[in-house]
Amino acid sequence: MTVSTEFITSARILIPLAITLVAPFFIWFFRENINRREAVSIWAGILTFLSVASMVPDVMEGKIVEYTLFTLFPGVKVSFAADGLAFIFALIASFLWVFATSYNIGYMRTLNEHAQTRYYFCFAVAIFGAVGVAFSANIFTLYLFYEIISVFTYPLVAHHQDDVSFNGARKYMVYLMGTSKLFLLPAMVMTYVLCGTLDFHLGDVAQGIFPPDADPTLVTITYVLYIAGLAKAALMPFHNWLPSAMVAPTPVSALLHAVAVVKAGVFSVSRVILSGFGVDLMDKLGLGLPTAYLAAFTIVTASLIALTKDDIKARLAYSTVSQLSYIIIGVAMLTPEAVQGGLMHIAHHAFSKITLFFGAGAIYVATHLKKISLMDGLGRRMPWTFGAFAIASLSMIGVPPVCGFATKWYLVKGAVSIGQWGLLVALLASTLLNAGYFGPIVYRAFFKAPAEGANIEQYNEAPLCMVIPLFTTALISVWLGLYPQTFLNFINVFGKF
């Protein structure tokens, strides 16, 4: 699909940012009226999604909507741009915010959680950060919103305010803020020194922003700093913050693993590779394959660790570490098929993984069980919850017609096209490992008799406001598998594939 790129300046790109910026303050204003407080989140999510979707026709015609808010000094400004890649992240963040809020209501009210206004406030600011990252037109703007996500998700991770939560949140901040200051900030400075600008090169993934005469060694060092500094992507060894953050309430885990935090990480890596360095320079300096093999190592190792976890959230956490690297391995292979597979997994993983975490939370609300070994027979009491969990598990494994299959199909095509059999083996091995740690959960729930003395008759489905978004996101993951062109269209417009 070939389209010409036209840049149009329009302040309407600020509308979704304005909505997500104002919403947290309305949440705080209505703190004494819980129904209005939660209605703000729902309506803000709907309006944000509609405002983002209103720009889709322009983007599909090959236009890039842009707007500069202000300039600090030449080459460094706060500016925004909406292209095909931006829309993948912005659409899923705003769309899933609505479902997450409905789910939050059931979870937080049923468990009578404390500090709910603070919780909803920080949740909304995190979405503001995610939308800002999606629409960032340059590295400086991306850095600002990247840090906003880190700061305002800290209270969510530390929500329970006990020793375990504070320890997990401390590790969360040390990894994310530490790497961004030690690596990402110097990378940004080096980029400015080498290029004289921090603006992404939009409209053509072949060409980046680095001049042809830039010192290859300095460019390589800058690239390594970016990969290390974007720790939200959870590439090993900068991944351990993610399992530690599982001390947070389960809806926060869904936010961290499906919508805002980790997606900001892999989106930023994708943006830096494709719109910062460009495919041609990545290939010339040989930076793509080493990154792809680091991602392959992360995929397999995290999957092996997931096999050992009996706590359902811990297993899902290491699954996320593994699945995120599918995105990076695809982008780093630098072939059209692989890049398409990697970028579509930003959306495919979001819907499947949020379903899995919604399922884990529904199980906990209904039963207070966290251990997989104690869930024998629960599928008979909670068929909707475990049915949705099974669908999302098939997506993670890569079974058609669920959307994870489309991802792996494109990634495998990409690996074969460049003759990288090591990457192909890693992808196939991960599929078997995914089946190894998801299959037993579903088998136990539906086909294994309850343990002697276990009174599963006392359990029923979680509240309807939790089950509906849970099953809806599962069905959407099937729909995306049947119609992978949904997000592929945005990718093709972005990459000119």
PDB file of C-alpha atoms in Angstrom, residues 303-490:
ATOM      1  CA  SER A 303       8.618 -17.977  29.305  1.00  0.00           C
ATOM      2  CA  LEU A 304      10.750 -20.533  31.148  1.00  0.00           C
ATOM      3  CA  ILE A 305      10.447 -18.513  34.357  1.00  0.00           C
ATOM      4  CA  ALA A 306       6.670 -18.227  33.866  1.00  0.00           C
ATOM      5  CA  LEU A 307       6.445 -22.028  33.892  1.00  0.00           C
ATOM      6  CA  THR A 308       7.714 -22.060  37.485  1.00  0.00           C
ATOM      7  CA  LYS A 309       5.165 -19.594  38.911  1.00  0.00           C
ATOM      8  CA  ASP A 310       2.086 -20.798  40.773  1.00  0.00           C
ATOM      9  CA  ASP A 311       0.805 -17.319  41.552  1.00  0.00           C
ATOM     10  CA  ILE A 312      -1.401 -16.392  38.594  1.00  0.00           C
ATOM     11  CA  LYS A 313      -0.335 -12.727  38.463  1.00  0.00           C
ATOM     12  CA  ALA A 314       3.343 -13.663  38.652  1.00  0.00           C
ATOM     13  CA  ARG A 315       2.870 -16.059  35.744  1.00  0.00           C
ATOM     14  CA  LEU A 316       1.102 -13.363  33.755  1.00  0.00           C
ATOM     15  CA  ALA A 317       3.857 -10.885  34.623  1.00  0.00           C
ATOM     16  CA  TYR A 318       6.606 -13.035  33.129  1.00  0.00           C
ATOM     17  CA  SER A 319       4.317 -13.756  30.188  1.00  0.00           C
ATOM     18  CA  THR A 320       4.191  -9.994  29.616  1.00  0.00           C
ATOM     19  CA  VAL A 321       7.994  -9.736  29.730  1.00  0.00           C
ATOM     20  CA  SER A 322       8.101 -12.397  27.034  1.00  0.00           C
ATOM     21  CA  GLN A 323       5.276 -11.061  24.887  1.00  0.00           C
ATOM     22  CA  LEU A 324       6.589  -7.492  24.822  1.00  0.00           C
ATOM     23  CA  SER A 325       9.735  -8.710  23.122  1.00  0.00           C
ATOM     24  CA  TYR A 326       7.612 -10.018  20.234  1.00  0.00           C
ATOM     25  CA  ILE A 327       7.091  -6.359  19.358  1.00  0.00           C
ATOM     26  CA  ILE A 328      10.782  -5.538  19.605  1.00  0.00           C
ATOM     27  CA  ILE A 329      11.958  -8.637  17.737  1.00  0.00           C
ATOM     28  CA  GLY A 330       9.601  -7.753  14.877  1.00  0.00           C
ATOM     29  CA  VAL A 331      10.686  -4.125  14.628  1.00  0.00           C
ATOM     30  CA  ALA A 332      14.375  -5.028  15.002  1.00  0.00           C
ATOM     31  CA  MET A 333      14.282  -7.523  12.111  1.00  0.00           C
ATOM     32  CA  LEU A 334      13.627  -4.476   9.875  1.00  0.00           C
ATOM     33  CA  THR A 335      11.702  -6.390   7.199  1.00  0.00           C
ATOM     34  CA  PRO A 336       8.182  -5.294   6.220  1.00  0.00           C
ATOM     35  CA  GLU A 337       6.542  -8.539   7.391  1.00  0.00           C
ATOM     36  CA  ALA A 338       8.367  -8.601  10.709  1.00  0.00           C
ATOM     37  CA  VAL A 339       7.729  -4.912  11.429  1.00  0.00           C
ATOM     38  CA  GLN A 340       4.066  -5.391  10.609  1.00  0.00           C
ATOM     39  CA  GLY A 341       3.857  -8.358  12.974  1.00  0.00           C
ATOM     40  CA  GLY A 342       5.666  -6.532  15.735  1.00  0.00           C
ATOM     41  CA  LEU A 343       3.604  -3.354  15.531  1.00  0.00           C
ATOM     42  CA  MET A 344       0.260  -5.127  15.272  1.00  0.00           C
ATOM     43  CA  HIS A 345       1.200  -6.972  18.473  1.00  0.00           C
ATOM     44  CA  ILE A 346       1.028  -3.659  20.330  1.00  0.00           C
ATOM     45  CA  ALA A 347      -2.736  -3.876  19.860  1.00  0.00           C
ATOM     46  CA  HIS A 348      -3.128  -7.659  19.826  1.00  0.00           C
ATOM     47  CA  HIS A 349      -1.236  -8.114  23.079  1.00  0.00           C
ATOM     48  CA  ALA A 350      -3.161  -5.247  24.692  1.00  0.00           C
ATOM     49  CA  PHE A 351      -6.576  -6.842  24.227  1.00  0.00           C
ATOM     50  CA  SER A 352      -5.434 -10.355  25.072  1.00  0.00           C
ATOM     51  CA  LYS A 353      -3.349  -9.452  28.121  1.00  0.00           C
ATOM     52  CA  ILE A 354      -5.923  -7.107  29.623  1.00  0.00           C
ATOM     53  CA  THR A 355      -8.397  -9.991  29.336  1.00  0.00           C
ATOM     54  CA  LEU A 356      -6.024 -12.259  31.243  1.00  0.00           C
ATOM     55  CA  PHE A 357      -5.506  -9.746  34.032  1.00  0.00           C
ATOM     56  CA  PHE A 358      -9.212  -8.964  34.151  1.00  0.00           C
ATOM     57  CA  GLY A 359      -9.701 -12.705  34.552  1.00  0.00           C
ATOM     58  CA  ALA A 360      -7.157 -12.962  37.357  1.00  0.00           C
ATOM     59  CA  GLY A 361      -8.810 -10.063  39.159  1.00  0.00           C
ATOM     60  CA  ALA A 362     -12.294 -11.517  38.739  1.00  0.00           C
ATOM     61  CA  ILE A 363     -11.066 -14.811  40.185  1.00  0.00           C
ATOM     62  CA  TYR A 364      -9.590 -13.004  43.181  1.00  0.00           C
ATOM     63  CA  VAL A 365     -12.699 -10.898  43.819  1.00  0.00           C
ATOM     64  CA  ALA A 366     -14.960 -13.962  43.645  1.00  0.00           C
ATOM     65  CA  THR A 367     -12.737 -16.460  45.490  1.00  0.00           C
ATOM     66  CA  HIS A 368      -9.721 -14.633  46.992  1.00  0.00           C
ATOM     67  CA  LEU A 369      -7.551 -17.279  45.342  1.00  0.00           C
ATOM     68  CA  LYS A 370      -4.203 -16.403  43.755  1.00  0.00           C
ATOM     69  CA  LYS A 371      -2.560 -19.820  43.394  1.00  0.00           C
ATOM     70  CA  ILE A 372      -3.171 -21.723  40.163  1.00  0.00           C
ATOM     71  CA  SER A 373      -2.860 -25.010  42.050  1.00  0.00           C
ATOM     72  CA  LEU A 374      -5.993 -24.119  44.047  1.00  0.00           C
ATOM     73  CA  MET A 375      -8.194 -23.387  41.010  1.00  0.00           C
ATOM     74  CA  ASP A 376      -9.191 -26.971  40.157  1.00  0.00           C
ATOM     75  CA  GLY A 377     -12.794 -27.084  38.948  1.00  0.00           C
ATOM     76  CA  LEU A 378     -13.362 -23.330  39.232  1.00  0.00           C
ATOM     77  CA  GLY A 379     -14.292 -23.091  35.556  1.00  0.00           C
ATOM     78  CA  ARG A 380     -17.533 -24.903  36.370  1.00  0.00           C
ATOM     79  CA  ARG A 381     -18.490 -22.145  38.804  1.00  0.00           C
ATOM     80  CA  MET A 382     -17.084 -19.259  36.768  1.00  0.00           C
ATOM     81  CA  PRO A 383     -17.521 -20.324  33.121  1.00  0.00           C
ATOM     82  CA  TRP A 384     -17.631 -16.776  31.698  1.00  0.00           C
ATOM     83  CA  THR A 385     -14.459 -15.718  33.454  1.00  0.00           C
ATOM     84  CA  PHE A 386     -12.482 -18.825  32.599  1.00  0.00           C
ATOM     85  CA  GLY A 387     -13.983 -18.961  29.108  1.00  0.00           C
ATOM     86  CA  ALA A 388     -12.634 -15.473  28.394  1.00  0.00           C
ATOM     87  CA  PHE A 389      -9.330 -16.442  30.028  1.00  0.00           C
ATOM     88  CA  ALA A 390      -9.110 -19.465  27.712  1.00  0.00           C
ATOM     89  CA  ILE A 391      -9.716 -17.329  24.613  1.00  0.00           C
ATOM     90  CA  ALA A 392      -6.991 -14.866  25.617  1.00  0.00           C
ATOM     91  CA  SER A 393      -4.655 -17.756  26.420  1.00  0.00           C
ATOM     92  CA  LEU A 394      -5.116 -19.090  22.884  1.00  0.00           C
ATOM     93  CA  SER A 395      -4.113 -15.657  21.599  1.00  0.00           C
ATOM     94  CA  MET A 396      -0.929 -15.672  23.669  1.00  0.00           C
ATOM     95  CA  ILE A 397      -0.124 -19.164  22.381  1.00  0.00           C
ATOM     96  CA  GLY A 398      -0.847 -18.115  18.807  1.00  0.00           C
ATOM     97  CA  VAL A 399      -3.797 -20.344  17.941  1.00  0.00           C
ATOM     98  CA  PRO A 400      -6.122 -19.207  15.124  1.00  0.00           C
ATOM     99  CA  PRO A 401      -8.485 -17.461  14.880  1.00  0.00           C
ATOM    100  CA  VAL A 402      -7.424 -15.358  17.882  1.00  0.00           C
ATOM    101  CA  CYS A 403      -5.264 -12.306  17.131  1.00  0.00           C
ATOM    102  CA  GLY A 404      -1.992 -13.678  18.530  1.00  0.00           C
ATOM    103  CA  PHE A 405      -1.843 -16.039  15.556  1.00  0.00           C
ATOM    104  CA  ALA A 406      -1.695 -13.133  13.094  1.00  0.00           C
ATOM    105  CA  THR A 407       1.213 -11.638  15.026  1.00  0.00           C
ATOM    106  CA  LYS A 408       3.231 -14.839  14.970  1.00  0.00           C
ATOM    107  CA  TRP A 409       2.426 -15.477  11.310  1.00  0.00           C
ATOM    108  CA  TYR A 410       3.996 -12.173  10.292  1.00  0.00           C
ATOM    109  CA  LEU A 411       6.946 -12.569  12.655  1.00  0.00           C
ATOM    110  CA  VAL A 412       7.712 -16.057  11.340  1.00  0.00           C
ATOM    111  CA  LYS A 413       7.471 -14.781   7.748  1.00  0.00           C
ATOM    112  CA  GLY A 414       9.889 -12.020   8.625  1.00  0.00           C
ATOM    113  CA  ALA A 415      12.415 -14.372  10.223  1.00  0.00           C
ATOM    114  CA  VAL A 416      12.249 -16.784   7.273  1.00  0.00           C
ATOM    115  CA  SER A 417      12.603 -13.989   4.713  1.00  0.00           C
ATOM    116  CA  ILE A 418      16.005 -12.979   6.135  1.00  0.00           C
ATOM    117  CA  GLY A 419      17.105 -16.537   6.931  1.00  0.00           C
ATOM    118  CA  GLN A 420      17.395 -15.979  10.692  1.00  0.00           C
ATOM    119  CA  TRP A 421      16.715 -19.517  11.862  1.00  0.00           C
ATOM    120  CA  GLY A 422      17.751 -18.735  15.437  1.00  0.00           C
ATOM    121  CA  LEU A 423      14.974 -16.179  15.694  1.00  0.00           C
ATOM    122  CA  LEU A 424      12.557 -18.630  14.100  1.00  0.00           C
ATOM    123  CA  VAL A 425      13.459 -21.304  16.669  1.00  0.00           C
ATOM    124  CA  ALA A 426      12.944 -18.805  19.496  1.00  0.00           C
ATOM    125  CA  LEU A 427       9.491 -17.870  18.175  1.00  0.00           C
ATOM    126  CA  LEU A 428       8.433 -21.509  17.796  1.00  0.00           C
ATOM    127  CA  ALA A 429       9.863 -22.446  21.195  1.00  0.00           C
ATOM    128  CA  SER A 430       7.974 -19.595  22.827  1.00  0.00           C
ATOM    129  CA  THR A 431       4.742 -20.906  21.347  1.00  0.00           C
ATOM    130  CA  LEU A 432       5.289 -24.283  23.014  1.00  0.00           C
ATOM    131  CA  LEU A 433       6.259 -22.602  26.279  1.00  0.00           C
ATOM    132  CA  ASN A 434       3.159 -20.395  26.139  1.00  0.00           C
ATOM    133  CA  ALA A 435       1.051 -23.511  25.804  1.00  0.00           C
ATOM    134  CA  GLY A 436       2.991 -25.006  28.703  1.00  0.00           C
ATOM    135  CA  TYR A 437       2.114 -22.272  31.161  1.00  0.00           C
ATOM    136  CA  PHE A 438      -1.357 -21.254  29.963  1.00  0.00           C
ATOM    137  CA  GLY A 439      -2.749 -24.693  29.128  1.00  0.00           C
ATOM    138  CA  PRO A 440      -2.635 -26.053  32.700  1.00  0.00           C
ATOM    139  CA  ILE A 441      -4.637 -23.092  34.022  1.00  0.00           C
ATOM    140  CA  VAL A 442      -7.515 -23.738  31.633  1.00  0.00           C
ATOM    141  CA  TYR A 443      -7.245 -27.517  32.063  1.00  0.00           C
ATOM    142  CA  ARG A 444      -7.399 -27.261  35.854  1.00  0.00           C
ATOM    143  CA  ALA A 445     -10.363 -24.922  35.750  1.00  0.00           C
ATOM    144  CA  PHE A 446     -12.567 -26.958  33.424  1.00  0.00           C
ATOM    145  CA  PHE A 447     -11.359 -30.550  33.468  1.00  0.00           C
ATOM    146  CA  LYS A 448      -9.788 -31.273  36.844  1.00  0.00           C
ATOM    147  CA  ALA A 449     -11.878 -32.285  39.834  1.00  0.00           C
ATOM    148  CA  PRO A 450     -11.715 -29.980  42.847  1.00  0.00           C
ATOM    149  CA  ALA A 451      -9.284 -30.982  45.568  1.00  0.00           C
ATOM    150  CA  GLU A 452     -10.726 -32.984  48.428  1.00  0.00           C
ATOM    151  CA  GLY A 453     -12.311 -30.644  50.922  1.00  0.00           C
ATOM    152  CA  ALA A 454     -12.413 -27.693  48.518  1.00  0.00           C
ATOM    153  CA  ASN A 455     -15.856 -26.137  48.650  1.00  0.00           C
ATOM    154  CA  ILE A 456     -16.081 -24.529  45.224  1.00  0.00           C
ATOM    155  CA  GLU A 457     -19.883 -24.413  45.414  1.00  0.00           C
ATOM    156  CA  GLN A 458     -19.550 -21.240  47.457  1.00  0.00           C
ATOM    157  CA  TYR A 459     -18.048 -19.383  44.502  1.00  0.00           C
ATOM    158  CA  ASN A 460     -19.834 -17.560  41.704  1.00  0.00           C
ATOM    159  CA  GLU A 461     -18.918 -15.120  38.966  1.00  0.00           C
ATOM    160  CA  ALA A 462     -17.553 -11.704  39.879  1.00  0.00           C
ATOM    161  CA  PRO A 463     -19.845  -8.645  39.549  1.00  0.00           C
ATOM    162  CA  LEU A 464     -21.308  -8.079  36.096  1.00  0.00           C
ATOM    163  CA  CYS A 465     -19.433  -4.795  35.622  1.00  0.00           C
ATOM    164  CA  MET A 466     -16.245  -6.880  35.755  1.00  0.00           C
ATOM    165  CA  VAL A 467     -17.377  -9.864  33.679  1.00  0.00           C
ATOM    166  CA  ILE A 468     -18.765  -7.785  30.795  1.00  0.00           C
ATOM    167  CA  PRO A 469     -15.494  -5.937  29.991  1.00  0.00           C
ATOM    168  CA  LEU A 470     -13.592  -9.167  30.592  1.00  0.00           C
ATOM    169  CA  PHE A 471     -15.565 -11.134  28.030  1.00  0.00           C
ATOM    170  CA  THR A 472     -15.861  -8.202  25.618  1.00  0.00           C
ATOM    171  CA  THR A 473     -12.092  -7.749  25.341  1.00  0.00           C
ATOM    172  CA  ALA A 474     -11.770 -11.505  24.788  1.00  0.00           C
ATOM    173  CA  LEU A 475     -14.243 -11.344  21.899  1.00  0.00           C
ATOM    174  CA  ILE A 476     -12.435  -8.335  20.426  1.00  0.00           C
ATOM    175  CA  SER A 477      -9.212 -10.353  20.418  1.00  0.00           C
ATOM    176  CA  VAL A 478     -11.024 -12.952  18.294  1.00  0.00           C
ATOM    177  CA  TRP A 479     -12.381 -10.258  15.995  1.00  0.00           C
ATOM    178  CA  LEU A 480      -8.880  -8.819  15.539  1.00  0.00           C
ATOM    179  CA  GLY A 481      -7.676 -12.302  14.663  1.00  0.00           C
ATOM    180  CA  LEU A 482     -10.333 -12.638  11.999  1.00  0.00           C
ATOM    181  CA  TYR A 483      -9.690  -9.114  10.686  1.00  0.00           C
ATOM    182  CA  PRO A 484      -5.989  -8.369  11.265  1.00  0.00           C
ATOM    183  CA  GLN A 485      -6.250  -5.638   8.650  1.00  0.00           C
ATOM    184  CA  THR A 486      -7.812  -3.451  11.369  1.00  0.00           C
ATOM    185  CA  PHE A 487      -4.462  -2.284  12.709  1.00  0.00           C
ATOM    186  CA  LEU A 488      -2.419  -3.411   9.711  1.00  0.00           C
ATOM    187  CA  ASN A 489      -3.910  -0.505   7.752  1.00  0.00           C
ATOM    188  CA  PHE A 490      -2.396   1.982  10.201  1.00  0.00           C
TER     189      PHE A 490
END
